[in-house]
mmCIF file of C-alpha atoms in Angstrom:
data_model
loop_
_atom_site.group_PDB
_atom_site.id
_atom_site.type_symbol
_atom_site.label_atom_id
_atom_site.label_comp_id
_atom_site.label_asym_id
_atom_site.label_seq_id
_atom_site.Cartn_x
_atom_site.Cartn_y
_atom_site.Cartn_z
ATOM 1 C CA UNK V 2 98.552 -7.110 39.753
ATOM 2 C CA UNK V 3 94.685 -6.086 39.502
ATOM 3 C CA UNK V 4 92.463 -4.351 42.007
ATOM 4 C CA UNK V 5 91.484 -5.637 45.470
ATOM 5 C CA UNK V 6 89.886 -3.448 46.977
ATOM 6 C CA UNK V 7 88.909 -5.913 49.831
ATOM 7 C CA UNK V 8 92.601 -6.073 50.492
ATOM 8 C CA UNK V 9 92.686 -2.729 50.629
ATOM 9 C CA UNK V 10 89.970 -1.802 52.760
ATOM 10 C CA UNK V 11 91.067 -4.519 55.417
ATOM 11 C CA UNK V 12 94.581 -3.222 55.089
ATOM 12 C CA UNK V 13 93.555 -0.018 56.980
ATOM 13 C CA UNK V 14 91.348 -1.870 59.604
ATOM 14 C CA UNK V 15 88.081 -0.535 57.623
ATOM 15 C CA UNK V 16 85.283 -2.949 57.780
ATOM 16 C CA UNK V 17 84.457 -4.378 54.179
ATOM 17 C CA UNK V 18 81.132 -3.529 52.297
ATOM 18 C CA UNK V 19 79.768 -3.979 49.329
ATOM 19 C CA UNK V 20 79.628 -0.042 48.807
ATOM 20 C CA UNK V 21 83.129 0.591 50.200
ATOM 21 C CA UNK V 22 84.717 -1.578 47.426
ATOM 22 C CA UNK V 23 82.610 0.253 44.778
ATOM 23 C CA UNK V 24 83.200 3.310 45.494
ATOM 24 C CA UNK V 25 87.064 2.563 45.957
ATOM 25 C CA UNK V 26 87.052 1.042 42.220
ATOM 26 C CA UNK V 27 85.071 4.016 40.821
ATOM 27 C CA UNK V 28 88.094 6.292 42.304
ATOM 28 C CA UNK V 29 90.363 4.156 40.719
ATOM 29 C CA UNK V 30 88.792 3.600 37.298
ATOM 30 C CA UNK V 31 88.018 7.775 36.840
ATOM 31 C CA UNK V 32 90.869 9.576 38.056
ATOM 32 C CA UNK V 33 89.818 12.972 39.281
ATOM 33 C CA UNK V 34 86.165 11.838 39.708
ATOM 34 C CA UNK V 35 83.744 14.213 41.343
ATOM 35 C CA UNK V 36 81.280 12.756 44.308
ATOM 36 C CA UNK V 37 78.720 13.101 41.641
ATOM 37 C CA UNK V 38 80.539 10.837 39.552
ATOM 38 C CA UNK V 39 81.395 8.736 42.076
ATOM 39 C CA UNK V 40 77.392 8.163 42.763
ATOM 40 C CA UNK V 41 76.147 7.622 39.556
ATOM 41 C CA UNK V 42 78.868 4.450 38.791
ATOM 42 C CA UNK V 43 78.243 3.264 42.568
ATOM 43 C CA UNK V 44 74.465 3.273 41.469
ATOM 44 C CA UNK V 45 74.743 1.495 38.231
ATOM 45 C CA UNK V 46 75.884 -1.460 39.865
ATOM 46 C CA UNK V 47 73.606 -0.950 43.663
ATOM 47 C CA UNK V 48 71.041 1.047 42.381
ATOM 48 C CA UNK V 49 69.553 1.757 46.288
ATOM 49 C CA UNK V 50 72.723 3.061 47.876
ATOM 50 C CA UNK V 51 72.145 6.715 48.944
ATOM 51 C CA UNK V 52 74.031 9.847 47.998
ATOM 52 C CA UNK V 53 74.802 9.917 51.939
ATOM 53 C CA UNK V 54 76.307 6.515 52.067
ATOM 54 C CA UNK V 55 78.810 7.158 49.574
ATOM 55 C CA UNK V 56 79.820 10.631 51.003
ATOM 56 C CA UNK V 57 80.412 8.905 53.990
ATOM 57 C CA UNK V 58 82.572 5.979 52.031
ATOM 58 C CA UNK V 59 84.474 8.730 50.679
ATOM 59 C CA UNK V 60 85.136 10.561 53.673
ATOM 60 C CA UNK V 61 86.461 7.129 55.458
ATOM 61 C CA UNK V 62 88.568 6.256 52.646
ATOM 62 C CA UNK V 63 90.285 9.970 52.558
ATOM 63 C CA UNK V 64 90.751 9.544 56.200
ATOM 64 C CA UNK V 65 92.479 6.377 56.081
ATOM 65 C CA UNK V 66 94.713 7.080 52.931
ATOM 66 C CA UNK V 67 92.853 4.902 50.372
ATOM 67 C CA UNK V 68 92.052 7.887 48.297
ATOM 68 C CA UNK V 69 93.182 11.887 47.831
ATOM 69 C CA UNK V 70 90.108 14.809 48.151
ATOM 70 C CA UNK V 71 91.758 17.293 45.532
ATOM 71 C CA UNK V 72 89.943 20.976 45.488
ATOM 72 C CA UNK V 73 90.990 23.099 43.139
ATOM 73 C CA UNK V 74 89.635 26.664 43.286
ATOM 74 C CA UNK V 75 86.450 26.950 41.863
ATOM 75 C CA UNK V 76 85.849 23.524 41.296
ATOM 76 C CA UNK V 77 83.925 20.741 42.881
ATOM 77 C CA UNK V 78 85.816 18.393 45.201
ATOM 78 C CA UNK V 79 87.520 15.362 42.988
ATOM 79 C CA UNK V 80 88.879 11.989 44.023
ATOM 80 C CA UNK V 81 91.906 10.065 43.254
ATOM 81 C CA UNK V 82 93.248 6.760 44.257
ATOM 82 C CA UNK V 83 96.686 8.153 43.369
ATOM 83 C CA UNK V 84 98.404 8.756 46.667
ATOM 84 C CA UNK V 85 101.150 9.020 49.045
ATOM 85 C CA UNK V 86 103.861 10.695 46.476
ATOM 86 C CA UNK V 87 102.487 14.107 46.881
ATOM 87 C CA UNK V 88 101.970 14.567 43.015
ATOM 88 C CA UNK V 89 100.228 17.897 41.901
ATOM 89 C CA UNK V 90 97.645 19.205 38.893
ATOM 90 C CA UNK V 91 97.402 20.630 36.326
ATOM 91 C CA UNK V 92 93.556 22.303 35.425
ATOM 92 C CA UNK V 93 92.100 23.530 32.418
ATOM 93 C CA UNK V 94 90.795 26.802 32.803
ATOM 94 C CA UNK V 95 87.960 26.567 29.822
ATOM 95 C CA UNK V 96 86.798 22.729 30.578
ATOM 96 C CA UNK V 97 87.950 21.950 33.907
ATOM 97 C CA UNK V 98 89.972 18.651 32.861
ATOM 98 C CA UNK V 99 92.525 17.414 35.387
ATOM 99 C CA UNK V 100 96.130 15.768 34.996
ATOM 100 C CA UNK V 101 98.889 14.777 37.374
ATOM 101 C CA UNK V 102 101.849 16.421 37.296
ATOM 102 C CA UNK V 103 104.657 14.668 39.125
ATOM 103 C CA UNK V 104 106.298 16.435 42.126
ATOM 104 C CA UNK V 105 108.200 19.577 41.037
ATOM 105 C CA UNK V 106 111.486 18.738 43.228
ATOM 106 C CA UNK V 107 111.446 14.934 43.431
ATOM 107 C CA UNK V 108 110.310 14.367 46.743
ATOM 108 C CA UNK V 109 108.049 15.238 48.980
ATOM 109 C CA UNK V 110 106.924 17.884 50.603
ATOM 110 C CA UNK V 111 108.451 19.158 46.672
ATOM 111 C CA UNK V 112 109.008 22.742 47.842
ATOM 112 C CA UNK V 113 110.492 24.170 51.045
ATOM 113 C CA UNK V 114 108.676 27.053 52.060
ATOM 114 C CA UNK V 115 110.454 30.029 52.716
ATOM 115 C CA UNK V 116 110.194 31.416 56.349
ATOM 116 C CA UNK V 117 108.235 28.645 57.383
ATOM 117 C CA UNK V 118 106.758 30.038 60.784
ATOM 118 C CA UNK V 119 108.357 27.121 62.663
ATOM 119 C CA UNK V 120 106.073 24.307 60.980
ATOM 120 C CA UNK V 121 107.235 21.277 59.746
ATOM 121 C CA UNK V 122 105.999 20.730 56.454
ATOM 122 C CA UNK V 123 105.170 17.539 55.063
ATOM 123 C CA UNK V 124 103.268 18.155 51.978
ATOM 124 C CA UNK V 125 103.063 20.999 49.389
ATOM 125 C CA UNK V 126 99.421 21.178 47.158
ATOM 126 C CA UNK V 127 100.404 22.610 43.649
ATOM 127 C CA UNK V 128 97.848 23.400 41.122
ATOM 128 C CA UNK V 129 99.056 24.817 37.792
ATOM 129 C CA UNK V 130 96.253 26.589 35.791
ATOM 130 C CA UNK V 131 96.558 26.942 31.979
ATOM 131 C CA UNK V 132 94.342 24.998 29.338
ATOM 132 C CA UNK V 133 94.077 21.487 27.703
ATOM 133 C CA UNK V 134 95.603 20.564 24.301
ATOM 134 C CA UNK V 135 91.111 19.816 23.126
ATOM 135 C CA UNK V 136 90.732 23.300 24.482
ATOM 136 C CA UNK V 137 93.639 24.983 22.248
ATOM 137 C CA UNK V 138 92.512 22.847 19.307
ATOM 138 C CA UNK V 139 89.107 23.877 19.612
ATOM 139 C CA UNK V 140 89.987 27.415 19.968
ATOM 140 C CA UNK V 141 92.484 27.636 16.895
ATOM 141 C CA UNK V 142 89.701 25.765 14.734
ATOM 142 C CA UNK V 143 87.076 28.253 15.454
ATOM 143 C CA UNK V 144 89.372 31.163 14.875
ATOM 144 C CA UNK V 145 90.556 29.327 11.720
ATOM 145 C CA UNK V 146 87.314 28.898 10.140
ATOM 146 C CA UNK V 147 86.228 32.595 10.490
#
C-alpha cells in the first residue's frame, strides 16, 4: 500500500495542506531527517514555504502521532514517521548516522524501571552509542595505509 498522507492527516482531525503532506512524505522518505532537512525537500517542491511553517507542520504532526521528534544528546532534533512500537537508536559517535533498533524486551514500555517512584511508565527512550560499519571501515583503511 503507498503513501497517503491526506489519509493520514484527516485521520487525526488535522486540516489538509499542501505543506502538511510534504513535510509528512519528507519524514517518511529520510528516516531520521533533521528540520533542516525537512526544509530544504519541502522547498524543492514549494519553493515559498517558510522555515516557520514547516516547524509548525512538524510540531502538529508530533503532537498528533504522525511522526516521532528523536533527540539524541548532542545532536539536532530528527524526525521519523516510524511510530507507536517504541523502537530505539542506535548513533554513530564519529558521523552521527542513525538506525532503529527494535525494542530490547518485545514490548513496550521495553524496560521496567526499577523503583519507579509510583509512575506508570509507558515508554522507555534507548539510545545506544557506538560507531557505523563506514566509520570502522574508514578508520581501519587509514590505519592500514600508514
Amino acid at each position: 500500500m503507498g503513501f497517503d498522507g491526506e489519509a493520514q492527516l484527516r485521520a487525526v482531525a488535522l486540516r489538509v495542506t499542501r505543506v502538511r503532506v510534504a513535510v509528512l512524505a519528507a519524514v517518511r522518505e529520510h528516516p531520521h531527517v533533521s528540520t533542516g532537512r525537512v526544509i530544504s525537500l519541502v522547498r524543492a517542491d514549494h519553493p515559498t514555504v517558510s522555515h516557520q511553517a514547516v516547524y509548525d507542520v512538524l510540531r502538529a504532526l508530533t503532537g498528533a502521532g504522525l511522526v516521532r521528534r528523536i533527540e539524541p544528546a548532542g545532536a539536532a532534533a530528527r524526525y521519523e514517521s516510524r511510530v507507536g512500537d517504541n523502537h530505539h537508536h542506535v548513533v554513530c559517535r564519529s558521523c552521527g548516522a542513525i538506525a532503529d533498533v527494535d525494542c530490547a524486551a518485545g514490548h513496550a514500555p521495553c524496560l521496567t524501571a526499577s523503583g519507579g517512584h509510583g509512575f506508570v511508565v509507558d515508554e522507555a527512550e534507548v539510545v545506544y552509542w557506538g560507531r557505523c560499519p563506514d566509520c570502522i571501515d574508514r578508520s581501519a583503511n587509514s590505519e592500514g595505509s600508514r
